[in-house]
Amino acid sequence: FPLLILGITESFGAGIHALNTSQLTDGVINRSKRMMLDTLGVGLLGTRTAVFNKALKYSQLFTSRERSSVWGQSDIILPPHYAAFVNGIAVHSMDFDDTWHPATHPSGAVLPALLALAETLPSQPSGLDLLLAFNVGIEVQGRLMRFSKEAYNIPERFHPPSVVGVMGSAAASAKLLGLSPEQCIHALAIAASSAGAPLANAATQTKPLHIGNAARGGLEAARLAQIGLKGNPAILDLDRGLGVYYKDYSPSAMADSAVRAYKWILEDQDVAFKRIPAHLGMHWVVDAALAAREKLQNAVGKFDLSQIRHVTLRVPPSKYVNCPLPATEHQARHSFQFNACTALLDNKVTVASFGDAQIGRSALKELLGKVSLETPEDNLPSFDKMYCEVEIATHQGPSYTARCDTFYGHWRKPLTLKHLVDKFRVNASSVLCTVGVEGVIDVIGNIERVADCSILGSYLRMTSNQEHLDRMRIL
């Protein structure tokens, strides 16, 4: 028989359809479970933000026969695509979610769509079904980002989750729905027409909508493909298709998904998990600032703001994270200057650091006035190659310099499971009761053995111990 050569988009449709649970490796299962737990934690914390509550208020204008849950809300249900929308916004509302290489936030566009969709299915999927669909959504994003060398750098023109995220959401949703290869192709084509968001909206309340829209758009694309809507079946092959987002678009077919030993992108490229709710680049500058501060304090016996004459930050070139005087929490999350100065002033950066009172402190503004920013030629705008250096010049004469090449939480220096779970507990306990927090940890930790993933949704709505008691009575 002649060998059938598929087009690029055809190969993705075939791959999405064909990948199965037996191909999930232990490495991919463990990494994706970490991603799912962290995403739920930052999403739960994000339900306390202003941008989430505005999106929720808007979304509650709509009703449908199908209803899905809102994380951390015991009594609110929404149409599935709006549940995906608001939960996706919650995940990115504080810029606390995972980051991959090439650069994107992979999980926030996929998991909210899957959990919203799962609640509408006639029979609840198993945890292993959920895990497979999640990994299909992550895999598609990883493959698409490798179509361009430009994608390996810190973005300049568009926010990557708004492009590859909506495609990942569509792929994951198509997998959970059990769509045919042809329907998977059209889900991708439909999703592509919901792709794209300008980077000018970074550091604003609109940026979290990029993740929410990606989750919603991908879910809608898969549902539309399911009922027969069609798009261009060569959407990935064409420069005028997905290629419009890249200057050097060079697509390639998806790896053969029929082989048992399928090679997942996630197997070779782990994600970064954030310790502070800010743009990933801020982690380098915070760690460098803390180390420089310690050097100064060890040398003179104390740290006093009046000792500092000038602070120099040596960072990679990136316009949207160069914000000398941030006035809002979203600007602060995208400011090398703010995060370095907060670390110097407080000897830490935390969730509370981005509140209005902290941003408006006179001492912080005074220190910001002493900062200059340099972009050395060898400091490349890539999350895999960048570094940050902080130099503190004192009135007494000496200077104290520290450099961070790899922060703790980066894929080269991953968080331990204990620290990842600790992060989840702190974030989730701001919304859920103890039973809910520990229930989510247990379900995700054993997700491949969970027969009915609806139990996860129950825990995500458990905002008080009384709800747990009521549930036990029903059971």
Tab-separated table of C-alpha atoms in Angstrom, residues 106-321:
chain	number	residue	atom	x	y	z
A	106	PRO	CA	0.056	26.674	28.985
A	107	SER	CA	-2.346	25.473	31.686
A	108	GLY	CA	-4.736	28.378	32.211
A	109	ALA	CA	-6.343	28.125	28.786
A	110	VAL	CA	-6.842	24.353	29.004
A	111	LEU	CA	-7.889	23.275	32.503
A	112	PRO	CA	-10.802	25.739	32.940
A	113	ALA	CA	-12.238	24.666	29.582
A	114	LEU	CA	-11.971	20.972	30.418
A	115	LEU	CA	-13.542	21.227	33.867
A	116	ALA	CA	-16.413	23.345	32.550
A	117	LEU	CA	-16.976	20.936	29.664
A	118	ALA	CA	-16.757	17.826	31.857
A	119	GLU	CA	-19.757	18.955	33.914
A	120	THR	CA	-21.960	18.982	30.804
A	121	LEU	CA	-21.178	15.491	29.523
A	122	PRO	CA	-23.822	12.758	29.855
A	123	SER	CA	-21.368	10.542	31.732
A	124	GLN	CA	-18.603	12.069	33.810
A	125	PRO	CA	-15.103	11.413	32.469
A	126	SER	CA	-12.571	9.620	34.609
A	127	GLY	CA	-9.552	11.348	36.029
A	128	LEU	CA	-7.420	9.574	33.427
A	129	ASP	CA	-9.657	10.911	30.634
A	130	LEU	CA	-9.208	14.414	32.060
A	131	LEU	CA	-5.454	13.933	32.342
A	132	LEU	CA	-5.189	12.782	28.714
A	133	ALA	CA	-7.254	15.684	27.368
A	134	PHE	CA	-5.202	18.135	29.429
A	135	ASN	CA	-1.958	16.742	28.022
A	136	VAL	CA	-3.300	16.837	24.470
A	137	GLY	CA	-4.030	20.551	24.966
A	138	ILE	CA	-0.545	21.157	26.354
A	139	GLU	CA	1.095	19.092	23.605
A	140	VAL	CA	-0.605	21.014	20.804
A	141	GLN	CA	0.585	24.309	22.275
A	142	GLY	CA	4.136	22.994	22.552
A	143	ARG	CA	4.136	21.782	18.954
A	144	LEU	CA	2.712	25.036	17.589
A	145	MET	CA	5.232	27.215	19.428
A	146	ARG	CA	8.044	25.292	17.781
A	147	PHE	CA	6.875	26.527	14.383
A	148	SER	CA	8.767	29.794	14.982
A	149	LYS	CA	12.156	30.836	16.359
A	150	GLU	CA	10.541	34.151	17.320
A	151	ALA	CA	8.339	32.265	19.798
A	152	TYR	CA	11.399	31.313	21.867
A	153	ASN	CA	11.907	34.916	22.970
A	154	ILE	CA	10.025	37.088	25.421
A	155	PRO	CA	7.057	38.245	23.298
A	156	GLU	CA	7.018	41.660	21.632
A	157	ARG	CA	3.809	41.919	19.568
A	158	PHE	CA	1.107	39.574	20.879
A	159	HIS	CA	0.446	37.616	24.070
A	160	PRO	CA	1.208	33.939	23.243
A	161	PRO	CA	-1.656	32.325	25.243
A	162	SER	CA	-4.104	34.240	23.093
A	163	VAL	CA	-2.728	32.383	20.043
A	164	VAL	CA	-1.511	28.935	21.072
A	165	GLY	CA	-3.706	28.834	24.189
A	166	VAL	CA	-6.987	28.925	22.286
A	167	MET	CA	-5.669	26.178	19.997
A	168	GLY	CA	-4.716	24.077	23.016
A	169	SER	CA	-8.124	24.624	24.561
A	170	ALA	CA	-9.801	23.538	21.318
A	171	ALA	CA	-7.621	20.427	21.068
A	172	ALA	CA	-8.216	19.436	24.694
A	173	SER	CA	-11.962	20.020	24.423
A	174	ALA	CA	-12.110	18.069	21.158
A	175	LYS	CA	-10.315	15.180	22.848
A	176	LEU	CA	-12.686	15.124	25.817
A	177	LEU	CA	-15.663	15.231	23.441
A	178	GLY	CA	-14.250	12.307	21.428
A	179	LEU	CA	-14.349	14.174	18.116
A	180	SER	CA	-13.312	12.536	14.853
A	181	PRO	CA	-10.027	13.508	13.152
A	182	GLU	CA	-11.940	15.720	10.701
A	183	GLN	CA	-13.851	17.416	13.512
A	184	CYS	CA	-10.572	17.995	15.383
A	185	ILE	CA	-9.172	19.718	12.298
A	186	HIS	CA	-12.158	22.033	12.120
A	187	ALA	CA	-12.030	22.734	15.863
A	188	LEU	CA	-8.494	24.056	15.317
A	189	ALA	CA	-9.581	26.071	12.290
A	190	ILE	CA	-12.503	27.632	14.153
A	191	ALA	CA	-10.325	28.378	17.181
A	192	ALA	CA	-7.766	30.142	14.995
A	193	SER	CA	-10.360	32.786	14.185
A	194	SER	CA	-10.591	33.578	17.915
A	195	ALA	CA	-6.818	33.891	18.296
A	196	GLY	CA	-4.643	36.896	18.985
A	197	ALA	CA	-4.372	39.690	21.538
A	198	PRO	CA	-1.967	42.658	21.404
A	199	LEU	CA	0.752	42.903	24.010
A	200	ALA	CA	-0.211	46.541	24.548
A	201	ASN	CA	-2.833	45.219	26.972
A	202	ALA	CA	-0.194	43.651	29.199
A	203	ALA	CA	0.003	45.325	32.610
A	204	THR	CA	-3.735	46.111	32.470
A	205	GLN	CA	-6.888	44.409	33.722
A	206	THR	CA	-7.482	43.177	30.174
A	207	LYS	CA	-4.452	40.858	30.094
A	208	PRO	CA	-6.138	38.135	32.232
A	209	LEU	CA	-8.974	38.136	29.698
A	210	HIS	CA	-6.495	36.711	27.178
A	211	ILE	CA	-6.471	33.441	29.129
A	212	GLY	CA	-10.215	33.520	29.777
A	213	ASN	CA	-10.956	34.165	26.118
A	214	ALA	CA	-8.598	31.363	25.068
A	215	ALA	CA	-10.353	28.881	27.360
A	216	ARG	CA	-13.793	29.982	26.191
A	217	GLY	CA	-12.882	30.255	22.506
A	218	GLY	CA	-11.334	26.802	22.362
A	219	LEU	CA	-14.295	25.198	24.109
A	220	GLU	CA	-16.729	26.924	21.765
A	221	ALA	CA	-14.662	25.900	18.728
A	222	ALA	CA	-14.805	22.228	19.685
A	223	ARG	CA	-18.533	22.357	20.359
A	224	LEU	CA	-19.156	24.066	17.019
A	225	ALA	CA	-17.030	21.499	15.203
A	226	GLN	CA	-19.022	18.773	16.949
A	227	ILE	CA	-22.244	19.975	15.361
A	228	GLY	CA	-20.695	20.295	11.917
A	229	LEU	CA	-19.291	23.826	11.560
A	230	LYS	CA	-16.229	23.869	9.319
A	231	GLY	CA	-13.229	26.097	8.757
A	232	ASN	CA	-10.126	25.956	6.577
A	233	PRO	CA	-8.762	22.391	6.901
A	234	ALA	CA	-5.237	23.671	6.186
A	235	ILE	CA	-5.240	26.362	8.883
A	236	LEU	CA	-1.827	25.312	10.262
A	237	ASP	CA	-0.220	24.831	6.850
A	238	LEU	CA	-0.682	28.383	5.658
A	239	ASP	CA	1.162	31.665	6.194
A	240	ARG	CA	-2.237	33.319	6.066
A	241	GLY	CA	-3.511	30.803	8.635
A	242	LEU	CA	-1.819	30.518	12.024
A	243	GLY	CA	1.276	31.846	10.283
A	244	VAL	CA	-0.029	35.419	10.421
A	245	TYR	CA	1.264	35.635	14.016
A	246	TYR	CA	4.898	34.837	13.242
A	247	LYS	CA	7.504	36.459	10.983
A	248	ASP	CA	9.382	33.174	10.508
A	249	TYR	CA	6.561	30.614	10.427
A	250	SER	CA	7.813	27.147	9.529
A	251	PRO	CA	5.174	24.515	10.395
A	252	SER	CA	5.804	20.802	10.626
A	253	ALA	CA	3.591	17.755	10.974
A	254	MET	CA	2.700	16.394	14.391
A	255	ALA	CA	4.710	13.339	15.404
A	256	ASP	CA	3.152	9.967	14.638
A	257	SER	CA	0.588	9.465	17.379
A	258	ALA	CA	0.027	5.817	16.487
A	259	VAL	CA	3.299	4.688	18.053
A	260	ARG	CA	3.060	3.400	21.611
A	261	ALA	CA	6.172	5.278	22.770
A	262	TYR	CA	4.912	8.727	21.801
A	263	LYS	CA	7.387	11.495	22.660
A	264	TRP	CA	5.575	14.287	24.495
A	265	ILE	CA	6.990	17.826	24.455
A	266	LEU	CA	6.393	18.048	28.212
A	267	GLU	CA	8.717	15.067	28.715
A	268	ASP	CA	11.694	17.133	27.555
A	269	GLN	CA	10.591	20.657	28.507
A	270	ASP	CA	9.237	21.251	32.010
A	271	VAL	CA	7.378	24.416	33.029
A	272	ALA	CA	8.326	27.155	35.490
A	273	PHE	CA	6.227	27.690	38.614
A	274	LYS	CA	6.108	31.145	40.128
A	275	ARG	CA	6.868	31.995	43.752
A	276	ILE	CA	5.525	35.536	43.413
A	277	PRO	CA	2.430	36.798	41.545
A	278	ALA	CA	4.195	38.677	38.767
A	279	HIS	CA	5.606	38.350	35.261
A	280	LEU	CA	8.153	35.533	35.092
A	281	GLY	CA	11.053	37.915	34.454
A	282	MET	CA	10.487	39.483	37.867
A	283	HIS	CA	11.709	36.300	39.584
A	284	TRP	CA	15.262	36.854	38.345
A	285	VAL	CA	15.414	40.467	39.452
A	286	VAL	CA	13.865	39.725	42.860
A	287	ASP	CA	16.369	36.966	43.615
A	288	ALA	CA	19.269	39.155	42.483
A	289	ALA	CA	18.005	42.096	44.581
A	290	LEU	CA	17.645	39.927	47.680
A	291	ALA	CA	21.190	38.598	47.250
A	292	ALA	CA	22.625	42.110	46.753
A	293	ARG	CA	20.716	43.335	49.804
A	294	GLU	CA	22.176	40.514	51.888
A	295	LYS	CA	25.711	41.428	50.765
A	296	LEU	CA	25.181	45.042	51.813
A	297	GLN	CA	23.674	44.068	55.148
A	298	ASN	CA	26.469	41.609	55.907
A	299	ALA	CA	29.084	44.231	55.108
A	300	VAL	CA	27.713	47.109	57.217
A	301	GLY	CA	25.648	45.226	59.801
A	302	LYS	CA	22.259	46.603	58.811
A	303	PHE	CA	20.143	47.653	55.840
A	304	ASP	CA	18.966	51.248	55.709
A	305	LEU	CA	17.353	52.946	52.719
A	306	SER	CA	19.405	56.090	53.381
A	307	GLN	CA	22.585	54.102	52.602
A	308	ILE	CA	21.576	53.680	48.954
A	309	ARG	CA	22.805	56.234	46.449
A	310	HIS	CA	21.812	54.419	43.281
A	311	VAL	CA	20.491	51.036	42.071
A	312	THR	CA	21.358	49.639	38.646
A	313	LEU	CA	19.340	46.795	37.116
A	314	ARG	CA	20.882	44.853	34.232
A	315	VAL	CA	18.046	43.041	32.499
A	316	PRO	CA	17.095	41.765	29.031
A	317	PRO	CA	15.421	44.200	26.629
A	318	SER	CA	11.631	44.014	26.959
A	319	LYS	CA	9.521	47.142	26.739
A	320	TYR	CA	6.403	45.849	28.462
A	321	VAL	CA	8.204	44.984	31.708
